[in-house]
Amino acid sequence: ARRIGVSHAALTPHFGDLRGLLTAFATEAFEKLKLSMVTEMAGAPDGALRASGRGYIRFAMANPGHFRTMFRTDHLDKADPALAAAAGAAFGVLKDAMAAEYPELQGQALADHLALAWSVVHGYAMLRVEGGAGDMLWASTDKVAAAEPMLNLLHAALAPRL
């Protein structure tokens, strides 16, 4: 409201309440997250999955307020169709990257691999956004570059065993 020069009350008719405003904010954030992942993946020499992880981390580091809000589901209207579509589209980038890299994965094996990849990348991003304990683990101030060894370990862990 301050940035566009209106009173806080002026936003109420558009968003309804704080929950509506935060839901719109999170929807925009998921759209930006998707764009960051897709942009990082464009022409990535080391595969779509690693690149999508870098894009996820890059987004979180550049937009910590958005990143925190996106996952505070107690503050969001989870039934909002625009939020669901934006979150689903962002998740779809990860799912497509996993399918491109590991086309043999199906069913629960695919779900397990997706859960591991998302958990690792999201956990790293959250630790770096919040500081504290994460800063004890990684000395580098370039938080995206510092993730590369972890992304390599994740890639090795995800590789199907013969």
Short mmCIF file of N, CA and C in Angstrom, two decimals:
data_model
loop_
_atom_site.label_atom_id
_atom_site.label_comp_id
_atom_site.label_asym_id
_atom_site.label_seq_id
_atom_site.Cartn_x
_atom_site.Cartn_y
_atom_site.Cartn_z
N ALA A 1 0.82 -1.19 0.00
CA ALA A 1 0.00 0.00 0.00
C ALA A 1 0.86 1.25 0.00
N ARG A 2 1.90 1.23 0.83
CA ARG A 2 2.79 2.39 0.91
C ARG A 2 3.49 2.62 -0.42
N ARG A 3 3.94 1.54 -1.05
CA ARG A 3 4.68 1.66 -2.30
C ARG A 3 3.84 2.26 -3.43
N ILE A 4 2.55 1.95 -3.46
CA ILE A 4 1.72 2.50 -4.53
C ILE A 4 0.96 3.74 -4.11
N GLY A 5 1.19 4.17 -2.87
CA GLY A 5 0.65 5.45 -2.41
C GLY A 5 -0.82 5.43 -2.03
N VAL A 6 -1.29 4.30 -1.50
CA VAL A 6 -2.67 4.23 -1.03
C VAL A 6 -2.69 3.79 0.42
N SER A 7 -3.83 3.97 1.06
CA SER A 7 -3.96 3.53 2.44
C SER A 7 -4.09 2.00 2.47
N HIS A 8 -3.76 1.44 3.62
CA HIS A 8 -3.91 -0.01 3.77
C HIS A 8 -5.37 -0.43 3.57
N ALA A 9 -6.29 0.40 4.03
CA ALA A 9 -7.71 0.10 3.88
C ALA A 9 -8.14 0.05 2.41
N ALA A 10 -7.44 0.75 1.55
CA ALA A 10 -7.80 0.77 0.14
C ALA A 10 -7.59 -0.60 -0.52
N LEU A 11 -6.75 -1.42 0.05
CA LEU A 11 -6.49 -2.75 -0.52
C LEU A 11 -7.56 -3.77 -0.15
N THR A 12 -8.27 -3.51 0.92
CA THR A 12 -9.25 -4.48 1.41
C THR A 12 -10.27 -4.90 0.37
N PRO A 13 -10.88 -3.98 -0.39
CA PRO A 13 -11.87 -4.43 -1.38
C PRO A 13 -11.29 -5.37 -2.44
N HIS A 14 -10.02 -5.21 -2.75
CA HIS A 14 -9.42 -6.05 -3.78
C HIS A 14 -9.05 -7.44 -3.25
N PHE A 15 -8.46 -7.51 -2.05
CA PHE A 15 -7.96 -8.77 -1.52
C PHE A 15 -8.86 -9.36 -0.44
N GLY A 16 -9.79 -8.57 0.10
CA GLY A 16 -10.70 -9.06 1.13
C GLY A 16 -10.15 -8.93 2.53
N ASP A 17 -9.00 -9.51 2.77
CA ASP A 17 -8.38 -9.46 4.09
C ASP A 17 -6.91 -9.81 3.95
N LEU A 18 -6.23 -9.89 5.08
CA LEU A 18 -4.80 -10.20 5.06
C LEU A 18 -4.53 -11.56 4.41
N ARG A 19 -5.38 -12.54 4.68
CA ARG A 19 -5.21 -13.87 4.08
C ARG A 19 -5.27 -13.76 2.56
N GLY A 20 -6.20 -12.98 2.04
CA GLY A 20 -6.32 -12.79 0.60
C GLY A 20 -5.09 -12.11 0.01
N LEU A 21 -4.60 -11.11 0.72
CA LEU A 21 -3.39 -10.41 0.26
C LEU A 21 -2.19 -11.34 0.25
N LEU A 22 -1.99 -12.11 1.33
CA LEU A 22 -0.86 -13.03 1.38
C LEU A 22 -0.99 -14.15 0.36
N THR A 23 -2.21 -14.57 0.09
CA THR A 23 -2.43 -15.60 -0.94
C THR A 23 -2.03 -15.06 -2.32
N ALA A 24 -2.40 -13.83 -2.61
CA ALA A 24 -2.00 -13.22 -3.88
C ALA A 24 -0.49 -13.07 -3.96
N PHE A 25 0.13 -12.68 -2.84
CA PHE A 25 1.58 -12.54 -2.76
C PHE A 25 2.26 -13.88 -3.01
N ALA A 26 1.74 -14.95 -2.39
CA ALA A 26 2.32 -16.29 -2.57
C ALA A 26 2.11 -16.79 -4.00
N THR A 27 0.96 -16.47 -4.58
CA THR A 27 0.70 -16.87 -5.97
C THR A 27 1.74 -16.25 -6.90
N GLU A 28 1.98 -14.97 -6.71
CA GLU A 28 3.01 -14.29 -7.49
C GLU A 28 4.38 -14.92 -7.25
N ALA A 29 4.65 -15.29 -6.02
CA ALA A 29 5.94 -15.90 -5.69
C ALA A 29 6.12 -17.24 -6.41
N PHE A 30 5.09 -18.06 -6.43
CA PHE A 30 5.20 -19.35 -7.13
C PHE A 30 5.43 -19.14 -8.63
N GLU A 31 4.83 -18.12 -9.19
CA GLU A 31 5.06 -17.81 -10.60
C GLU A 31 6.51 -17.39 -10.83
N LYS A 32 7.05 -16.59 -9.91
CA LYS A 32 8.46 -16.17 -10.02
C LYS A 32 9.41 -17.35 -9.79
N LEU A 33 9.05 -18.24 -8.88
CA LEU A 33 9.86 -19.43 -8.64
C LEU A 33 9.93 -20.27 -9.90
N LYS A 34 8.79 -20.50 -10.52
CA LYS A 34 8.77 -21.28 -11.76
C LYS A 34 9.67 -20.64 -12.82
N LEU A 35 9.56 -19.33 -12.98
CA LEU A 35 10.37 -18.62 -13.96
C LEU A 35 11.86 -18.76 -13.64
N SER A 36 12.22 -18.66 -12.38
CA SER A 36 13.63 -18.81 -11.99
C SER A 36 14.16 -20.20 -12.32
N MET A 37 13.35 -21.21 -12.05
CA MET A 37 13.78 -22.58 -12.35
C MET A 37 13.91 -22.81 -13.85
N VAL A 38 12.91 -22.36 -14.61
CA VAL A 38 12.92 -22.55 -16.06
C VAL A 38 14.09 -21.78 -16.68
N THR A 39 14.33 -20.57 -16.22
CA THR A 39 15.43 -19.76 -16.75
C THR A 39 16.77 -20.45 -16.48
N GLU A 40 16.94 -20.98 -15.30
CA GLU A 40 18.19 -21.66 -14.95
C GLU A 40 18.37 -22.92 -15.80
N MET A 41 17.27 -23.58 -16.12
CA MET A 41 17.34 -24.83 -16.88
C MET A 41 17.65 -24.61 -18.35
N ALA A 42 17.35 -23.43 -18.87
CA ALA A 42 17.55 -23.16 -20.29
C ALA A 42 19.03 -23.31 -20.64
N GLY A 43 19.34 -24.34 -21.38
CA GLY A 43 20.71 -24.55 -21.83
C GLY A 43 21.67 -25.01 -20.76
N ALA A 44 21.16 -25.52 -19.64
CA ALA A 44 22.05 -25.97 -18.56
C ALA A 44 22.87 -27.17 -19.04
N PRO A 45 24.19 -27.09 -18.92
CA PRO A 45 25.03 -28.18 -19.40
C PRO A 45 25.00 -29.42 -18.50
N ASP A 46 24.55 -29.27 -17.25
CA ASP A 46 24.64 -30.38 -16.31
C ASP A 46 23.29 -31.02 -16.00
N GLY A 47 22.31 -30.77 -16.83
CA GLY A 47 21.03 -31.43 -16.66
C GLY A 47 19.98 -30.56 -16.00
N ALA A 48 18.74 -30.87 -16.34
CA ALA A 48 17.61 -30.07 -15.88
C ALA A 48 17.40 -30.15 -14.38
N LEU A 49 17.66 -31.30 -13.78
CA LEU A 49 17.36 -31.46 -12.36
C LEU A 49 18.26 -30.58 -11.49
N ARG A 50 19.57 -30.62 -11.73
CA ARG A 50 20.48 -29.74 -10.99
C ARG A 50 20.14 -28.28 -11.24
N ALA A 51 19.87 -27.95 -12.48
CA ALA A 51 19.56 -26.56 -12.84
C ALA A 51 18.27 -26.09 -12.17
N SER A 52 17.27 -26.96 -12.09
CA SER A 52 16.03 -26.56 -11.42
C SER A 52 16.31 -26.29 -9.94
N GLY A 53 17.19 -27.09 -9.33
CA GLY A 53 17.57 -26.85 -7.94
C GLY A 53 18.28 -25.51 -7.77
N ARG A 54 19.17 -25.20 -8.69
CA ARG A 54 19.85 -23.90 -8.63
C ARG A 54 18.86 -22.76 -8.79
N GLY A 55 17.91 -22.91 -9.71
CA GLY A 55 16.90 -21.88 -9.90
C GLY A 55 16.05 -21.70 -8.66
N TYR A 56 15.72 -22.78 -7.99
CA TYR A 56 14.94 -22.73 -6.74
C TYR A 56 15.72 -21.96 -5.68
N ILE A 57 16.98 -22.32 -5.53
CA ILE A 57 17.84 -21.66 -4.52
C ILE A 57 18.06 -20.20 -4.88
N ARG A 58 18.31 -19.92 -6.15
CA ARG A 58 18.52 -18.55 -6.59
C ARG A 58 17.28 -17.68 -6.28
N PHE A 59 16.10 -18.22 -6.54
CA PHE A 59 14.87 -17.50 -6.22
C PHE A 59 14.78 -17.22 -4.72
N ALA A 60 15.02 -18.24 -3.91
CA ALA A 60 14.91 -18.07 -2.45
C ALA A 60 15.87 -17.02 -1.93
N MET A 61 17.09 -17.01 -2.45
CA MET A 61 18.09 -16.05 -1.98
C MET A 61 17.73 -14.62 -2.41
N ALA A 62 17.16 -14.49 -3.60
CA ALA A 62 16.82 -13.16 -4.11
C ALA A 62 15.49 -12.64 -3.55
N ASN A 63 14.64 -13.54 -3.06
CA ASN A 63 13.29 -13.18 -2.62
C ASN A 63 12.93 -13.84 -1.29
N PRO A 64 13.68 -13.57 -0.24
CA PRO A 64 13.43 -14.28 1.02
C PRO A 64 12.04 -14.06 1.59
N GLY A 65 11.48 -12.88 1.43
CA GLY A 65 10.13 -12.61 1.93
C GLY A 65 9.09 -13.43 1.19
N HIS A 66 9.20 -13.46 -0.12
CA HIS A 66 8.30 -14.30 -0.91
C HIS A 66 8.46 -15.77 -0.51
N PHE A 67 9.70 -16.21 -0.41
CA PHE A 67 9.99 -17.61 -0.11
C PHE A 67 9.37 -18.03 1.22
N ARG A 68 9.54 -17.22 2.23
CA ARG A 68 8.97 -17.56 3.54
C ARG A 68 7.44 -17.60 3.46
N THR A 69 6.84 -16.65 2.77
CA THR A 69 5.38 -16.56 2.71
C THR A 69 4.77 -17.73 1.96
N MET A 70 5.41 -18.18 0.91
CA MET A 70 4.87 -19.25 0.07
C MET A 70 4.54 -20.52 0.85
N PHE A 71 5.30 -20.78 1.88
CA PHE A 71 5.16 -22.04 2.59
C PHE A 71 4.54 -21.87 3.97
N ARG A 72 4.02 -20.68 4.25
CA ARG A 72 3.27 -20.43 5.49
C ARG A 72 1.80 -20.68 5.20
N THR A 73 1.45 -21.94 5.01
CA THR A 73 0.10 -22.26 4.57
C THR A 73 -0.96 -21.90 5.60
N ASP A 74 -0.56 -21.69 6.86
CA ASP A 74 -1.54 -21.26 7.85
C ASP A 74 -2.01 -19.83 7.58
N HIS A 75 -1.26 -19.08 6.76
CA HIS A 75 -1.62 -17.70 6.42
C HIS A 75 -2.26 -17.58 5.04
N LEU A 76 -2.36 -18.70 4.32
CA LEU A 76 -2.82 -18.66 2.93
C LEU A 76 -4.16 -19.36 2.77
N ASP A 77 -4.88 -18.97 1.73
CA ASP A 77 -6.11 -19.65 1.36
C ASP A 77 -5.74 -20.79 0.42
N LYS A 78 -5.56 -21.98 0.98
CA LYS A 78 -5.11 -23.13 0.20
C LYS A 78 -6.12 -23.57 -0.86
N ALA A 79 -7.37 -23.11 -0.74
CA ALA A 79 -8.39 -23.45 -1.72
C ALA A 79 -8.42 -22.48 -2.89
N ASP A 80 -7.60 -21.45 -2.85
CA ASP A 80 -7.58 -20.45 -3.92
C ASP A 80 -7.09 -21.10 -5.22
N PRO A 81 -7.89 -21.05 -6.30
CA PRO A 81 -7.50 -21.72 -7.55
C PRO A 81 -6.22 -21.15 -8.17
N ALA A 82 -6.02 -19.85 -8.08
CA ALA A 82 -4.81 -19.26 -8.68
C ALA A 82 -3.57 -19.71 -7.92
N LEU A 83 -3.66 -19.78 -6.60
CA LEU A 83 -2.53 -20.27 -5.80
C LEU A 83 -2.23 -21.72 -6.14
N ALA A 84 -3.27 -22.54 -6.19
CA ALA A 84 -3.08 -23.96 -6.51
C ALA A 84 -2.45 -24.14 -7.89
N ALA A 85 -2.90 -23.34 -8.87
CA ALA A 85 -2.35 -23.45 -10.22
C ALA A 85 -0.89 -23.03 -10.27
N ALA A 86 -0.56 -21.93 -9.59
CA ALA A 86 0.82 -21.44 -9.61
C ALA A 86 1.75 -22.41 -8.87
N ALA A 87 1.30 -22.92 -7.74
CA ALA A 87 2.13 -23.88 -6.99
C ALA A 87 2.30 -25.17 -7.80
N GLY A 88 1.22 -25.62 -8.42
CA GLY A 88 1.29 -26.83 -9.25
C GLY A 88 2.21 -26.66 -10.45
N ALA A 89 2.19 -25.49 -11.05
CA ALA A 89 3.07 -25.24 -12.20
C ALA A 89 4.52 -25.23 -11.78
N ALA A 90 4.82 -24.64 -10.62
CA ALA A 90 6.20 -24.64 -10.13
C ALA A 90 6.66 -26.06 -9.81
N PHE A 91 5.79 -26.83 -9.15
CA PHE A 91 6.13 -28.23 -8.86
C PHE A 91 6.29 -29.02 -10.15
N GLY A 92 5.49 -28.69 -11.16
CA GLY A 92 5.58 -29.36 -12.44
C GLY A 92 6.96 -29.23 -13.09
N VAL A 93 7.63 -28.11 -12.83
CA VAL A 93 8.98 -27.94 -13.38
C VAL A 93 9.91 -28.99 -12.78
N LEU A 94 9.83 -29.18 -11.47
CA LEU A 94 10.65 -30.21 -10.81
C LEU A 94 10.29 -31.60 -11.33
N LYS A 95 9.01 -31.87 -11.43
CA LYS A 95 8.56 -33.18 -11.90
C LYS A 95 9.03 -33.45 -13.32
N ASP A 96 8.94 -32.45 -14.19
CA ASP A 96 9.40 -32.62 -15.57
C ASP A 96 10.91 -32.81 -15.63
N ALA A 97 11.64 -32.08 -14.80
CA ALA A 97 13.10 -32.22 -14.77
C ALA A 97 13.49 -33.62 -14.30
N MET A 98 12.79 -34.13 -13.28
CA MET A 98 13.06 -35.48 -12.79
C MET A 98 12.75 -36.51 -13.87
N ALA A 99 11.62 -36.34 -14.55
CA ALA A 99 11.23 -37.29 -15.60
C ALA A 99 12.22 -37.27 -16.76
N ALA A 100 12.75 -36.09 -17.08
CA ALA A 100 13.72 -35.99 -18.17
C ALA A 100 15.02 -36.70 -17.80
N GLU A 101 15.41 -36.59 -16.55
CA GLU A 101 16.67 -37.18 -16.12
C GLU A 101 16.55 -38.67 -15.81
N TYR A 102 15.40 -39.07 -15.27
CA TYR A 102 15.18 -40.46 -14.85
C TYR A 102 13.85 -40.97 -15.41
N PRO A 103 13.77 -41.18 -16.73
CA PRO A 103 12.49 -41.56 -17.34
C PRO A 103 11.97 -42.92 -16.86
N GLU A 104 12.84 -43.73 -16.29
CA GLU A 104 12.41 -45.06 -15.83
C GLU A 104 11.62 -45.02 -14.52
N LEU A 105 11.65 -43.89 -13.83
CA LEU A 105 10.95 -43.79 -12.56
C LEU A 105 9.45 -43.64 -12.78
N GLN A 106 8.69 -44.41 -12.06
CA GLN A 106 7.23 -44.37 -12.15
C GLN A 106 6.63 -44.52 -10.75
N GLY A 107 5.40 -44.15 -10.61
CA GLY A 107 4.64 -44.40 -9.38
C GLY A 107 5.32 -43.90 -8.12
N GLN A 108 5.35 -44.77 -7.11
CA GLN A 108 5.90 -44.38 -5.81
C GLN A 108 7.40 -44.10 -5.88
N ALA A 109 8.12 -44.78 -6.75
CA ALA A 109 9.55 -44.50 -6.88
C ALA A 109 9.77 -43.06 -7.35
N LEU A 110 8.95 -42.61 -8.29
CA LEU A 110 9.04 -41.23 -8.76
C LEU A 110 8.69 -40.27 -7.63
N ALA A 111 7.61 -40.56 -6.91
CA ALA A 111 7.20 -39.70 -5.79
C ALA A 111 8.30 -39.62 -4.73
N ASP A 112 8.94 -40.74 -4.43
CA ASP A 112 10.02 -40.75 -3.43
C ASP A 112 11.21 -39.92 -3.89
N HIS A 113 11.57 -40.04 -5.15
CA HIS A 113 12.67 -39.25 -5.70
C HIS A 113 12.35 -37.76 -5.69
N LEU A 114 11.12 -37.43 -6.06
CA LEU A 114 10.69 -36.02 -6.04
C LEU A 114 10.73 -35.48 -4.61
N ALA A 115 10.27 -36.27 -3.66
CA ALA A 115 10.27 -35.83 -2.26
C ALA A 115 11.68 -35.59 -1.76
N LEU A 116 12.60 -36.47 -2.11
CA LEU A 116 13.99 -36.30 -1.68
C LEU A 116 14.59 -35.04 -2.30
N ALA A 117 14.42 -34.88 -3.60
CA ALA A 117 15.00 -33.73 -4.28
C ALA A 117 14.44 -32.42 -3.72
N TRP A 118 13.13 -32.33 -3.58
CA TRP A 118 12.51 -31.11 -3.09
C TRP A 118 12.92 -30.84 -1.64
N SER A 119 12.94 -31.88 -0.83
CA SER A 119 13.30 -31.70 0.58
C SER A 119 14.72 -31.17 0.75
N VAL A 120 15.64 -31.73 0.00
CA VAL A 120 17.04 -31.30 0.11
C VAL A 120 17.20 -29.86 -0.35
N VAL A 121 16.68 -29.54 -1.52
CA VAL A 121 16.85 -28.19 -2.06
C VAL A 121 16.09 -27.17 -1.22
N HIS A 122 14.87 -27.50 -0.83
CA HIS A 122 14.09 -26.57 0.01
C HIS A 122 14.76 -26.40 1.38
N GLY A 123 15.23 -27.48 1.95
CA GLY A 123 15.90 -27.38 3.25
C GLY A 123 17.14 -26.52 3.18
N TYR A 124 17.94 -26.70 2.15
CA TYR A 124 19.13 -25.87 1.98
C TYR A 124 18.72 -24.40 1.85
N ALA A 125 17.74 -24.14 0.98
CA ALA A 125 17.31 -22.75 0.76
C ALA A 125 16.79 -22.13 2.06
N MET A 126 16.01 -22.87 2.81
CA MET A 126 15.46 -22.34 4.05
C MET A 126 16.58 -22.07 5.07
N LEU A 127 17.52 -22.98 5.19
CA LEU A 127 18.64 -22.75 6.11
C LEU A 127 19.43 -21.51 5.73
N ARG A 128 19.64 -21.32 4.43
CA ARG A 128 20.40 -20.15 3.99
C ARG A 128 19.61 -18.86 4.12
N VAL A 129 18.31 -18.91 3.87
CA VAL A 129 17.48 -17.71 4.02
C VAL A 129 17.44 -17.29 5.48
N GLU A 130 17.28 -18.26 6.36
CA GLU A 130 17.15 -17.95 7.79
C GLU A 130 18.49 -17.66 8.46
N GLY A 131 19.60 -18.09 7.85
CA GLY A 131 20.91 -17.85 8.47
C GLY A 131 21.13 -18.77 9.65
N GLY A 132 21.91 -18.34 10.59
CA GLY A 132 22.13 -19.14 11.80
C GLY A 132 22.84 -20.45 11.51
N ALA A 133 22.14 -21.55 11.76
CA ALA A 133 22.74 -22.88 11.63
C ALA A 133 23.27 -23.13 10.23
N GLY A 134 22.54 -22.66 9.21
CA GLY A 134 23.00 -22.85 7.84
C GLY A 134 24.34 -22.19 7.58
N ASP A 135 24.57 -21.04 8.20
CA ASP A 135 25.84 -20.35 8.01
C ASP A 135 27.00 -21.09 8.66
N MET A 136 26.71 -21.97 9.62
CA MET A 136 27.77 -22.77 10.25
C MET A 136 28.23 -23.89 9.31
N LEU A 137 27.37 -24.29 8.40
CA LEU A 137 27.69 -25.40 7.50
C LEU A 137 28.39 -24.95 6.23
N TRP A 138 28.08 -23.75 5.76
CA TRP A 138 28.62 -23.27 4.50
C TRP A 138 29.29 -21.93 4.68
N ALA A 139 30.57 -21.87 4.40
CA ALA A 139 31.32 -20.64 4.61
C ALA A 139 31.13 -19.63 3.49
N SER A 140 30.83 -20.10 2.30
CA SER A 140 30.75 -19.23 1.14
C SER A 140 29.60 -18.24 1.27
N THR A 141 29.87 -17.01 0.88
CA THR A 141 28.80 -16.01 0.85
C THR A 141 27.96 -16.13 -0.43
N ASP A 142 28.49 -16.80 -1.45
CA ASP A 142 27.71 -17.07 -2.67
C ASP A 142 26.87 -18.31 -2.39
N LYS A 143 25.66 -18.09 -1.96
CA LYS A 143 24.81 -19.17 -1.48
C LYS A 143 24.36 -20.12 -2.58
N VAL A 144 24.30 -19.65 -3.80
CA VAL A 144 23.94 -20.53 -4.91
C VAL A 144 25.13 -21.42 -5.25
N ALA A 145 26.31 -20.84 -5.36
CA ALA A 145 27.51 -21.63 -5.67
C ALA A 145 27.82 -22.63 -4.56
N ALA A 146 27.57 -22.25 -3.33
CA ALA A 146 27.85 -23.15 -2.20
C ALA A 146 26.97 -24.39 -2.23
N ALA A 147 25.87 -24.33 -2.96
CA ALA A 147 24.96 -25.47 -3.05
C ALA A 147 25.45 -26.54 -4.03
N GLU A 148 26.40 -26.23 -4.88
CA GLU A 148 26.82 -27.17 -5.93
C GLU A 148 27.25 -28.53 -5.38
N PRO A 149 28.11 -28.61 -4.36
CA PRO A 149 28.47 -29.95 -3.85
C PRO A 149 27.25 -30.72 -3.35
N MET A 150 26.32 -30.03 -2.71
CA MET A 150 25.11 -30.68 -2.22
C MET A 150 24.25 -31.17 -3.39
N LEU A 151 24.15 -30.35 -4.45
CA LEU A 151 23.39 -30.77 -5.62
C LEU A 151 24.04 -31.98 -6.28
N ASN A 152 25.37 -32.04 -6.27
CA ASN A 152 26.07 -33.21 -6.82
C ASN A 152 25.79 -34.46 -5.98
N LEU A 153 25.79 -34.32 -4.65
CA LEU A 153 25.47 -35.44 -3.77
C LEU A 153 24.02 -35.90 -3.98
N LEU A 154 23.14 -34.94 -4.13
CA LEU A 154 21.74 -35.27 -4.38
C LEU A 154 21.60 -36.05 -5.68
N HIS A 155 22.29 -35.60 -6.71
CA HIS A 155 22.24 -36.28 -8.01
C HIS A 155 22.73 -37.72 -7.87
N ALA A 156 23.80 -37.91 -7.14
CA ALA A 156 24.32 -39.27 -6.93
C ALA A 156 23.32 -40.12 -6.13
N ALA A 157 22.68 -39.54 -5.15
CA ALA A 157 21.72 -40.29 -4.33
C ALA A 157 20.48 -40.66 -5.12
N LEU A 158 20.10 -39.83 -6.07
CA LEU A 158 18.90 -40.08 -6.86
C LEU A 158 19.11 -41.10 -7.98
N ALA A 159 20.36 -41.31 -8.37
CA ALA A 159 20.64 -42.20 -9.50
C ALA A 159 20.11 -43.59 -9.22
N PRO A 160 19.34 -44.14 -10.15
CA PRO A 160 18.81 -45.49 -9.97
C PRO A 160 19.92 -46.51 -9.83
N ARG A 161 19.71 -47.45 -8.96
CA ARG A 161 20.70 -48.52 -8.73
C ARG A 161 20.37 -49.69 -9.65
N LEU A 162 21.40 -50.25 -10.25
CA LEU A 162 21.19 -51.40 -11.15
C LEU A 162 21.37 -52.69 -10.41
#
